[in-house]
Structures are given as structure tokens and as C-alpha cells.
Short mmCIF file of C-alpha atoms and ligand atoms in Angstrom, two decimals:
data_model
loop_
_atom_site.label_atom_id
_atom_site.label_comp_id
_atom_site.label_asym_id
_atom_site.label_seq_id
_atom_site.Cartn_x
_atom_site.Cartn_y
_atom_site.Cartn_z
CA UNK A 1 63.40 -13.88 181.62
CA UNK A 2 60.01 -15.01 182.89
CA UNK A 3 61.40 -18.04 184.73
CA UNK A 4 63.92 -15.87 186.53
CA UNK A 5 61.36 -13.26 187.45
CA UNK A 6 58.73 -15.76 188.50
CA UNK A 7 61.04 -17.76 190.72
CA UNK A 8 59.95 -17.36 194.30
CA UNK A 9 62.36 -15.29 196.33
CA UNK A 10 64.77 -17.75 197.84
CA UNK A 11 66.81 -17.03 200.94
CA UNK A 12 69.64 -14.77 199.82
CA UNK A 13 73.01 -16.20 200.64
CA UNK A 14 76.50 -15.21 199.78
CA UNK A 15 78.02 -17.99 197.78
CA UNK A 16 81.72 -18.56 197.41
CA UNK A 17 83.63 -19.02 194.17
CA UNK A 18 82.13 -21.79 192.06
CA UNK A 19 84.21 -24.70 190.92
CA UNK A 20 82.49 -25.03 187.51
CA UNK A 21 84.62 -23.80 184.63
CA UNK A 22 83.90 -20.42 183.11
CA UNK A 23 82.24 -20.46 179.69
CA UNK A 24 81.61 -17.76 177.11
CA UNK A 25 77.95 -17.83 178.17
CA UNK A 26 79.00 -16.48 181.58
CA UNK A 27 80.67 -13.50 179.93
CA UNK A 28 77.67 -13.03 177.65
CA UNK A 29 75.35 -13.03 180.67
CA UNK A 30 77.32 -10.12 182.15
CA UNK A 31 76.38 -7.96 179.16
CA UNK A 32 72.59 -8.27 179.88
CA UNK A 33 72.05 -9.44 176.27
CA UNK A 34 68.24 -9.28 176.22
CA UNK A 35 68.17 -5.71 177.51
CA UNK A 36 70.90 -4.69 175.05
CA UNK A 37 68.99 -6.44 172.23
CA UNK A 38 65.94 -4.31 172.99
CA UNK A 39 68.12 -1.19 173.02
CA UNK A 40 69.53 -2.13 169.64
CA UNK A 41 66.01 -2.57 168.30
CA UNK A 42 65.30 1.04 169.33
CA UNK A 43 68.59 2.31 167.87
CA UNK A 44 68.00 0.51 164.54
CA UNK A 45 64.55 2.11 164.37
CA UNK A 46 66.06 5.50 165.32
CA UNK A 47 68.43 5.07 162.35
CA UNK A 48 65.66 4.08 159.93
CA UNK A 49 63.46 7.02 160.98
CA UNK A 50 66.28 9.55 160.78
CA UNK A 51 66.31 9.58 157.01
CA UNK A 52 63.61 9.39 154.28
CA UNK A 53 65.38 6.50 152.53
CA UNK A 54 67.24 3.57 154.05
CA UNK A 55 70.61 4.37 155.66
CA UNK A 56 73.73 2.71 154.28
CA UNK A 57 74.63 -0.75 155.57
CA UNK A 58 77.88 0.60 157.04
CA UNK A 59 76.13 2.87 159.53
CA UNK A 60 73.54 0.20 160.34
CA UNK A 61 76.25 -2.36 161.04
CA UNK A 62 79.01 -0.31 162.66
CA UNK A 63 76.63 2.02 164.50
CA UNK A 64 74.73 -0.80 166.17
CA UNK A 65 77.79 -2.91 166.88
CA UNK A 66 79.45 0.09 168.55
CA UNK A 67 76.37 0.99 170.62
CA UNK A 68 75.89 -2.68 171.65
CA UNK A 69 79.54 -3.01 172.71
CA UNK A 70 79.35 0.07 174.93
CA UNK A 71 75.94 -0.85 176.37
CA UNK A 72 77.25 -4.37 177.09
CA UNK A 73 80.33 -2.88 178.78
CA UNK A 74 78.09 -0.70 180.97
CA UNK A 75 76.13 -3.80 182.02
CA UNK A 76 79.36 -5.66 182.92
CA UNK A 77 80.48 -2.76 185.15
CA UNK A 78 77.01 -2.84 186.77
CA UNK A 79 77.63 -6.48 187.74
CA UNK A 80 80.95 -5.58 189.34
CA UNK A 81 79.68 -2.54 191.26
CA UNK A 82 76.60 -4.49 192.42
CA UNK A 83 78.49 -7.67 193.35
CA UNK A 84 77.50 -7.48 197.04
CA UNK A 85 73.85 -6.55 196.60
CA UNK A 86 73.44 -9.11 193.81
CA UNK A 87 74.36 -11.86 196.29
CA UNK A 88 71.48 -10.80 198.55
CA UNK A 89 68.66 -10.91 195.99
CA UNK A 90 67.24 -14.22 194.70
CA UNK A 91 66.81 -12.74 191.21
CA UNK A 92 70.49 -11.85 190.91
CA UNK A 93 72.46 -14.10 193.25
CA UNK A 94 73.40 -16.63 190.56
CA UNK A 95 75.11 -13.98 188.43
CA UNK A 96 78.70 -14.89 187.51
CA UNK A 97 80.37 -12.07 189.47
CA UNK A 98 78.02 -12.47 192.46
CA UNK A 99 78.87 -16.18 192.76
CA UNK A 100 82.59 -15.51 192.26
CA UNK A 101 82.68 -17.57 189.07
CA UNK A 102 84.10 -14.54 187.25
CA UNK A 103 86.35 -12.26 189.31
CA UNK A 104 85.66 -8.51 189.39
CA UNK A 105 89.06 -7.91 187.79
CA UNK A 106 88.35 -10.24 184.86
CA UNK A 107 84.93 -8.65 184.44
CA UNK A 108 86.47 -5.17 184.42
CA UNK A 109 89.04 -6.25 181.85
CA UNK A 110 86.22 -7.65 179.72
CA UNK A 111 84.30 -4.36 180.06
CA UNK A 112 87.41 -2.41 179.04
CA UNK A 113 87.85 -4.52 175.90
CA UNK A 114 84.17 -4.08 174.98
CA UNK A 115 84.14 -0.33 175.64
CA UNK A 116 87.43 0.33 173.85
CA UNK A 117 86.46 -1.64 170.76
CA UNK A 118 83.03 0.05 170.77
CA UNK A 119 84.63 3.50 170.86
CA UNK A 120 87.08 2.58 168.08
CA UNK A 121 84.22 1.36 165.88
CA UNK A 122 82.07 4.45 166.55
CA UNK A 123 84.85 7.05 166.18
CA UNK A 124 86.38 5.53 163.05
CA UNK A 125 83.36 4.13 161.27
CA UNK A 126 80.43 6.29 162.44
CA UNK A 127 81.01 9.76 163.93
CA UNK A 128 82.49 11.40 167.01
CA UNK A 129 79.15 12.79 168.27
CA UNK A 130 77.62 9.31 168.45
CA UNK A 131 80.76 7.93 170.09
CA UNK A 132 80.77 10.56 172.87
CA UNK A 133 77.02 10.41 173.47
CA UNK A 134 77.23 6.61 173.76
CA UNK A 135 80.17 6.88 176.16
CA UNK A 136 78.17 9.42 178.20
CA UNK A 137 75.31 6.87 178.38
CA UNK A 138 77.76 4.22 179.61
CA UNK A 139 79.01 6.58 182.34
CA UNK A 140 75.40 7.57 183.13
CA UNK A 141 74.32 3.97 183.71
CA UNK A 142 77.45 2.28 185.10
CA UNK A 143 78.71 5.31 187.03
CA UNK A 144 76.00 7.81 187.93
CA UNK A 145 73.08 5.34 188.28
CA UNK A 146 74.76 2.19 189.58
CA UNK A 147 77.43 3.71 191.81
CA UNK A 148 75.41 6.58 193.28
CA UNK A 149 71.72 7.06 192.45
CA UNK A 150 70.67 3.42 192.92
CA UNK A 151 71.90 3.50 196.52
CA UNK A 152 70.91 7.08 197.32
CA UNK A 153 67.40 7.97 196.24
CA UNK A 154 64.07 6.36 195.27
CA UNK A 155 64.17 8.63 192.18
CA UNK A 156 67.23 6.56 191.09
CA UNK A 157 65.60 4.93 188.08
CA UNK A 158 63.82 8.10 186.94
CA UNK A 159 67.10 10.04 186.60
CA UNK A 160 69.22 6.99 185.68
CA UNK A 161 66.60 5.98 183.13
CA UNK A 162 67.91 8.68 180.79
CA UNK A 163 71.02 6.63 180.01
CA UNK A 164 68.96 3.58 179.01
CA UNK A 165 66.61 5.78 176.96
CA UNK A 166 69.41 7.12 174.73
CA UNK A 167 69.78 4.37 172.05
CA UNK A 168 67.20 5.75 169.53
CA UNK A 169 68.99 9.11 169.64
CA UNK A 170 72.35 7.37 169.28
CA UNK A 171 70.98 5.63 166.19
CA UNK A 172 69.67 8.97 164.94
CA UNK A 173 72.99 10.82 165.37
CA UNK A 174 74.84 7.89 163.79
CA UNK A 175 72.90 8.59 160.58
CA UNK A 176 72.51 12.38 160.63
CA UNK A 177 75.54 13.50 162.64
CA UNK A 178 73.34 15.81 164.73
CA UNK A 179 70.91 15.85 167.63
CA UNK A 180 67.41 16.59 166.29
CA UNK A 181 63.97 17.04 167.81
CA UNK A 182 62.43 13.82 166.54
CA UNK A 183 65.36 11.77 167.86
CA UNK A 184 64.90 13.42 171.25
CA UNK A 185 61.18 12.57 171.11
CA UNK A 186 62.03 8.87 170.93
CA UNK A 187 64.27 9.28 174.00
CA UNK A 188 61.39 10.99 175.81
CA UNK A 189 59.12 8.00 175.11
CA UNK A 190 61.57 5.52 176.69
CA UNK A 191 62.29 7.95 179.53
CA UNK A 192 58.56 8.08 180.43
CA UNK A 193 58.27 4.30 179.97
CA UNK A 194 61.10 3.39 182.38
CA UNK A 195 59.34 4.12 185.73
CA UNK A 196 56.25 1.94 185.02
CA UNK A 197 58.59 -0.73 183.55
CA UNK A 198 60.80 -0.90 186.59
CA UNK A 199 58.49 0.00 189.50
CA UNK A 200 56.10 -2.83 188.54
CA UNK A 201 59.00 -5.25 188.96
CA UNK A 202 60.13 -3.46 192.13
CA UNK A 203 56.68 -4.05 193.70
CA UNK A 204 56.96 -7.72 192.82
CA UNK A 205 60.48 -7.85 194.31
CA UNK A 206 60.00 -5.35 197.14
CA UNK A 207 61.19 -7.62 199.95
CA UNK A 208 64.43 -8.39 198.14
CA UNK A 209 65.24 -4.73 197.54
CA UNK A 210 64.49 -4.02 201.21
CA UNK A 211 66.80 -6.86 202.26
CA UNK A 212 69.56 -5.50 200.00
CA UNK A 213 69.10 -2.00 201.46
CA UNK A 214 68.31 -0.43 198.08
CA UNK A 215 65.88 2.51 198.39
CA UNK A 216 63.53 1.57 195.55
CA UNK A 217 60.21 3.46 195.62
CA UNK A 218 57.99 0.62 196.96
CA UNK A 219 60.48 0.10 199.81
CA UNK A 220 60.70 3.76 200.83
CA UNK A 221 57.14 4.93 200.05
CA UNK A 222 55.04 1.75 199.93
CA UNK A 223 53.06 0.00 197.19
CA UNK A 224 50.11 2.37 196.94
CA UNK A 225 52.32 5.43 196.41
CA UNK A 226 54.35 3.53 193.80
CA UNK A 227 51.23 2.28 192.02
CA UNK A 228 49.89 5.83 191.85
CA UNK A 229 53.15 6.98 190.30
CA UNK A 230 53.08 4.08 187.84
CA UNK A 231 49.64 5.30 186.79
CA UNK A 232 50.81 8.91 186.45
CA UNK A 233 53.87 7.96 184.39
CA UNK A 234 51.73 5.66 182.22
CA UNK A 235 49.39 8.59 181.51
CA UNK A 236 52.41 10.73 180.70
CA UNK A 237 53.73 7.95 178.46
CA UNK A 238 50.41 7.78 176.60
CA UNK A 239 50.53 11.55 175.99
CA UNK A 240 54.22 11.55 174.98
CA UNK A 241 53.72 8.54 172.69
CA UNK A 242 51.22 10.57 170.64
CA UNK A 243 53.80 13.30 169.91
CA UNK A 244 55.29 11.55 166.85
CA UNK A 245 51.82 11.79 165.25
CA UNK A 246 51.15 15.32 166.52
CA UNK A 247 54.49 16.60 165.19
CA UNK A 248 54.02 15.00 161.77
CA UNK A 249 56.73 12.42 162.26
CA UNK A 250 54.31 9.52 161.76
CA UNK A 251 50.86 8.79 160.45
CA UNK A 252 47.57 7.09 161.28
CA UNK A 253 48.90 3.54 161.62
CA UNK A 254 51.20 4.75 164.39
CA UNK A 255 48.43 6.80 166.04
CA UNK A 256 46.12 3.79 166.25
CA UNK A 257 48.95 1.49 167.42
CA UNK A 258 50.14 3.93 170.11
CA UNK A 259 46.58 4.42 171.39
CA UNK A 260 45.78 0.70 171.56
CA UNK A 261 49.10 -0.19 173.21
CA UNK A 262 48.98 2.79 175.58
CA UNK A 263 45.38 2.20 176.69
CA UNK A 264 46.23 -1.44 177.44
CA UNK A 265 49.19 -0.24 179.54
CA UNK A 266 46.83 2.13 181.34
CA UNK A 267 44.48 -0.79 182.05
CA UNK A 268 47.35 -2.66 183.74
CA UNK A 269 48.27 0.43 185.77
CA UNK A 270 44.67 0.93 186.96
CA UNK A 271 44.32 -2.77 187.83
CA UNK A 272 47.53 -2.55 189.82
CA UNK A 273 46.35 0.50 191.76
CA UNK A 274 43.03 -1.19 192.53
CA UNK A 275 44.33 -4.63 193.42
CA UNK A 276 47.82 -4.23 194.88
CA UNK A 277 48.65 -7.74 193.74
CA UNK A 278 52.18 -9.09 193.17
CA UNK A 279 51.00 -11.14 190.22
CA UNK A 280 49.45 -8.10 188.53
CA UNK A 281 52.72 -6.25 189.17
CA UNK A 282 54.68 -8.99 187.42
CA UNK A 283 52.25 -9.02 184.49
CA UNK A 284 52.54 -5.22 184.21
CA UNK A 285 56.34 -5.53 184.06
CA UNK A 286 56.08 -8.18 181.33
CA UNK A 287 53.59 -6.09 179.39
CA UNK A 288 55.92 -3.08 179.58
CA UNK A 289 58.48 -5.00 177.51
CA UNK A 290 55.89 -6.09 174.93
CA UNK A 291 54.63 -2.50 174.82
CA UNK A 292 57.98 -0.90 174.03
CA UNK A 293 58.90 -3.47 171.43
CA UNK A 294 55.49 -3.20 169.70
CA UNK A 295 55.44 0.63 169.84
CA UNK A 296 58.78 0.90 168.05
CA UNK A 297 57.82 -1.74 165.48
CA UNK A 298 54.58 0.14 164.73
CA UNK A 299 56.59 3.36 164.39
CA UNK A 300 58.73 1.61 161.80
CA UNK A 301 55.85 0.03 159.88
CA UNK A 302 54.12 3.41 159.76
CA UNK A 303 57.31 5.05 158.49
CA UNK A 304 57.68 2.68 155.57
CA UNK A 305 54.00 2.81 154.65
CA UNK A 306 53.84 6.62 154.71
CA UNK A 307 57.20 7.96 153.55
C1 LIG B 1 67.06 2.71 184.71
C2 LIG B 1 66.42 2.06 183.75
C3 LIG B 1 65.99 0.62 183.86
C4 LIG B 1 65.86 -0.17 184.96
C5 LIG B 1 66.12 0.18 186.42
C6 LIG B 1 65.47 -1.49 184.49
C7 LIG B 1 65.30 -2.60 185.29
C8 LIG B 1 65.16 -3.88 184.83
C9 LIG B 1 65.33 -5.05 185.63
C10 LIG B 1 65.70 -5.06 187.11
C11 LIG B 1 65.13 -6.11 184.82
C12 LIG B 1 65.38 -7.55 185.21
C13 LIG B 1 64.29 -8.48 185.31
C14 LIG B 1 64.84 -9.90 185.44
O1 LIG B 1 65.85 -10.10 186.11
O2 LIG B 1 64.30 -10.78 184.81
C15 LIG B 1 64.79 -5.61 183.52
C16 LIG B 1 64.50 -6.41 182.43
C17 LIG B 1 64.39 -5.94 181.17
N1 LIG B 1 64.52 -4.63 180.75
FE1 LIG B 1 64.75 -3.04 181.95
N2 LIG B 1 65.33 -1.47 183.13
C18 LIG B 1 65.66 -0.21 182.71
C19 LIG B 1 65.69 0.23 181.42
C20 LIG B 1 65.46 -0.55 180.33
C21 LIG B 1 65.57 -0.11 178.96
C22 LIG B 1 65.95 1.33 178.56
C23 LIG B 1 65.27 -1.16 178.18
C24 LIG B 1 65.23 -1.24 176.68
C25 LIG B 1 65.10 -0.23 175.87
C26 LIG B 1 64.97 -2.28 179.04
C27 LIG B 1 64.61 -3.52 178.59
C28 LIG B 1 64.45 -4.61 179.40
C29 LIG B 1 64.21 -5.96 178.90
C30 LIG B 1 64.07 -6.37 177.43
C31 LIG B 1 64.17 -6.78 180.02
C32 LIG B 1 63.96 -8.31 180.05
C33 LIG B 1 65.32 -8.94 180.14
C34 LIG B 1 65.29 -10.44 180.26
O3 LIG B 1 64.33 -11.06 179.82
O4 LIG B 1 66.28 -10.98 180.78
N3 LIG B 1 65.09 -1.88 180.33
N4 LIG B 1 64.81 -4.24 183.54
C1 LIG B 2 75.68 2.86 176.29
C2 LIG B 2 74.33 2.61 176.83
C3 LIG B 2 73.19 2.74 175.90
C4 LIG B 2 74.20 2.28 178.13
C5 LIG B 2 72.98 1.74 178.77
C6 LIG B 2 73.39 0.44 179.40
C7 LIG B 2 72.35 -0.48 179.95
C8 LIG B 2 72.61 -1.92 179.68
C9 LIG B 2 71.30 -0.07 180.69
C10 LIG B 2 70.37 -1.08 181.26
C11 LIG B 2 69.28 -0.54 182.11
C12 LIG B 2 68.99 -1.57 183.19
C13 LIG B 2 68.77 -2.98 182.85
C14 LIG B 2 68.96 -1.16 184.42
C15 LIG B 2 68.78 -2.08 185.58
O1 LIG B 2 69.90 -2.00 186.38
P1 LIG B 2 69.81 -2.50 187.86
O2 LIG B 2 71.20 -2.54 188.43
O3 LIG B 2 68.82 -1.68 188.62
O4 LIG B 2 69.18 -3.95 187.68
P2 LIG B 2 69.74 -5.36 188.10
O5 LIG B 2 69.43 -5.52 189.54
O6 LIG B 2 69.00 -6.34 187.24
O7 LIG B 2 71.22 -5.35 187.82
#
């Protein structure tokens, strides 16, 4: 990831179909595997927190496979819908659909296979509630966010972020069969985390988004306004991240972990607001990923120490 993000923005060009043969890695790339892997981490932890013991291996396996298949399908559709804008941005122009290496039709067929098999696994092996909520997340990301919000409003990622925040709740419903407060709390944490996560990268990549005509917040309202909002969302995230402790869902290990991780995030946000530096923006984006991973791991460690 870091090499791709750090690469200096090259001149965006529209490339024609590539002659190199298509490999399975090209199809894998379309599913945004690292992002999906992080989502699965949060859904596994949602599953483990949903019950006092350890859930059965069937729900752990089938639940996560189903969620991953649908999340991967959503990412493939995103590549198809964004084909044109992906060719304009240095970060995305080498993507298999953008270069023409994989045709939009083949990509859509791939997405259909992934989504259909994901739904079959979830409906037959997990439960209908999880299947429909996961399908709704797919539509939320691939349809509502990618097709409309991304192109329409600088609040695109705030609203669209809900789809990406769903996996811990999907894990929760896979185990319990119902939507419950503590599952929703985990969604709220990722929902508050998404704006600082993405806007830091958007500051770093502002010129590219402007060139692609995508109304990301730094493009429409400038860096200072975006940095202020990163700070406000990071404060909100710190407050929301304490709710698992406040509501009795987790104990002291989590409280200490959430405070340390959250205060470090706040330090990045303040530094960004003070310095308005592209490098700090990139480091804030990278830290956001470490933060989310570590917060969920601490939640899990705390759960097994205290239950
Ligand atoms: C609307 C919501 C979101 C937006 C707009 C967004 C945006 C992005 C973008 C543009 C990148 C690409 C950086 C690159 O090309 O290297 C990225 C990377 C990443 N995002 Fe997000 N993100 C969102 C939600 C999420 C969620 C919910 C998760 C996980 C729970 C997540 C996890 C990651 C990870 C792990 C990476 C690094 C991927 C890599 O190394 O290739 N993101 N995000
Ligand atoms: C079923 C389920 C849980 C669905 C969620 C699917 C999913 C993979 C969401 C990813 C969020 C994300 C990386 C958004 C960036 O899209 P972008 O188009 O702004 O970024 P890009 O320019 O890198 O493509």
C-alpha cells in the first residue's frame, strides 16, 4: 500500500488495453483484498464479542467467507463504475479495468459470481438477516456511494462510510441472528473513523481528485477546512471509542488501549491542522489503518481476559 500511496502523482493518461495476459492476481486486485481483509478482521471480532463463549467454527468460516465474497464483489463493481476516473488518477490508473486489461463485462461477471456465491453461503449456512444486511452494504458502497454520492457531494464518504462500517455488525448478526446495541456501537466506531481515514489521504491526493472532477472535501472546501473536520471527527472518534467501556461491554485493558491509540490519533490531527503538510497527511492516513486494527485487537484481548 505504502509504495502506491507514496508514488508521486504522475501525469494521468488514458491507457489502452494491455497486451499482457490476464492472471488471477488481476482479478484478486479488483476485490481490494487488503481493505476486505481489514473488514474481515472487524467482522471476526464482532462475532467473538457477540457471545460469552467462542462461536462455532461453522459461523466463523461461512459467515466470514460470505461477507468477504460480497465485499469483494462490491469492490469489483467500484472498479467498473470508476473506470474513467481511475484512468485520470496516478494512484488508480494501473488498475486492471482502468488499463483495459480486464473488460468491464468480465469484471461484472466476476462480481456476479462472487456476490451470488456469497449470498448462497450466507442464506444457507448463516442466516437471512446477515445475508440481506451484507447485500445492503454491497448496494450502499457499489451503488449509492460509487455511482452517486462520490460524484455529487463532499459529504460522499461520510454517508457512504456506513456501508464500509457494517462488517462488525454483520459478524454480530451472523452469531446472534439479531441487531443489538453493542454490535451497532462497533459500527459507530468505524463510521466516525472513516472521515479522518479518508480525508487525510484526500489532502495528500488533492490535485488528482481535482483533475478527476471528484468533489472530495479538500477540493471543494480547501485543506484547512478539511483538517479542522479531521480534528472534529477524531475527537468524536475518541469519545465514541470509549463507549464500549462506558456501557460495560469491555474493561480496563480496552479503556487504556482506546485512550492511548485515540490520543495518538488526535496528535496527528492537531499536527495536520498546524502544519498543512502533505507528508503529515500521508502519515495520518497510514496511522488511521494501524489505529483501527489495533483498537479492534485490544477489544478482543480485553474480551478474553475479562469474560
Ligand atoms: C467510504 C469509506 C472509505 C473510503 C472512501 C476509503 C478510502 C480509501 C482509499 C482511497 C484507500 C486507498 C489508498 C491506496 O490506494 O493505497 C484506502 C485504503 C485502505 N482502507 Fe479505506 N476507505 C474507506 C473505508 C474503509 C474501511 C471501512 C476499512 C476497513 C474497515 C478500510 C480499510 C482500508 C485499508 C486497510 C487500506 C489500505 C489498503 C492497501 O494497503 O492497499 N477503509 N481507503
Ligand atoms: C458488503 C460490504 C461490507 C461492502 C463494503 C465494500 C467495500 C470494499 C468498501 C470499501 C471502502 C473503500 C475502500 C472505499 C474507497 O472507495 P473509492 O472509490 O473512494 O476509492 P478508490 O479510488 O481507491 O477506488
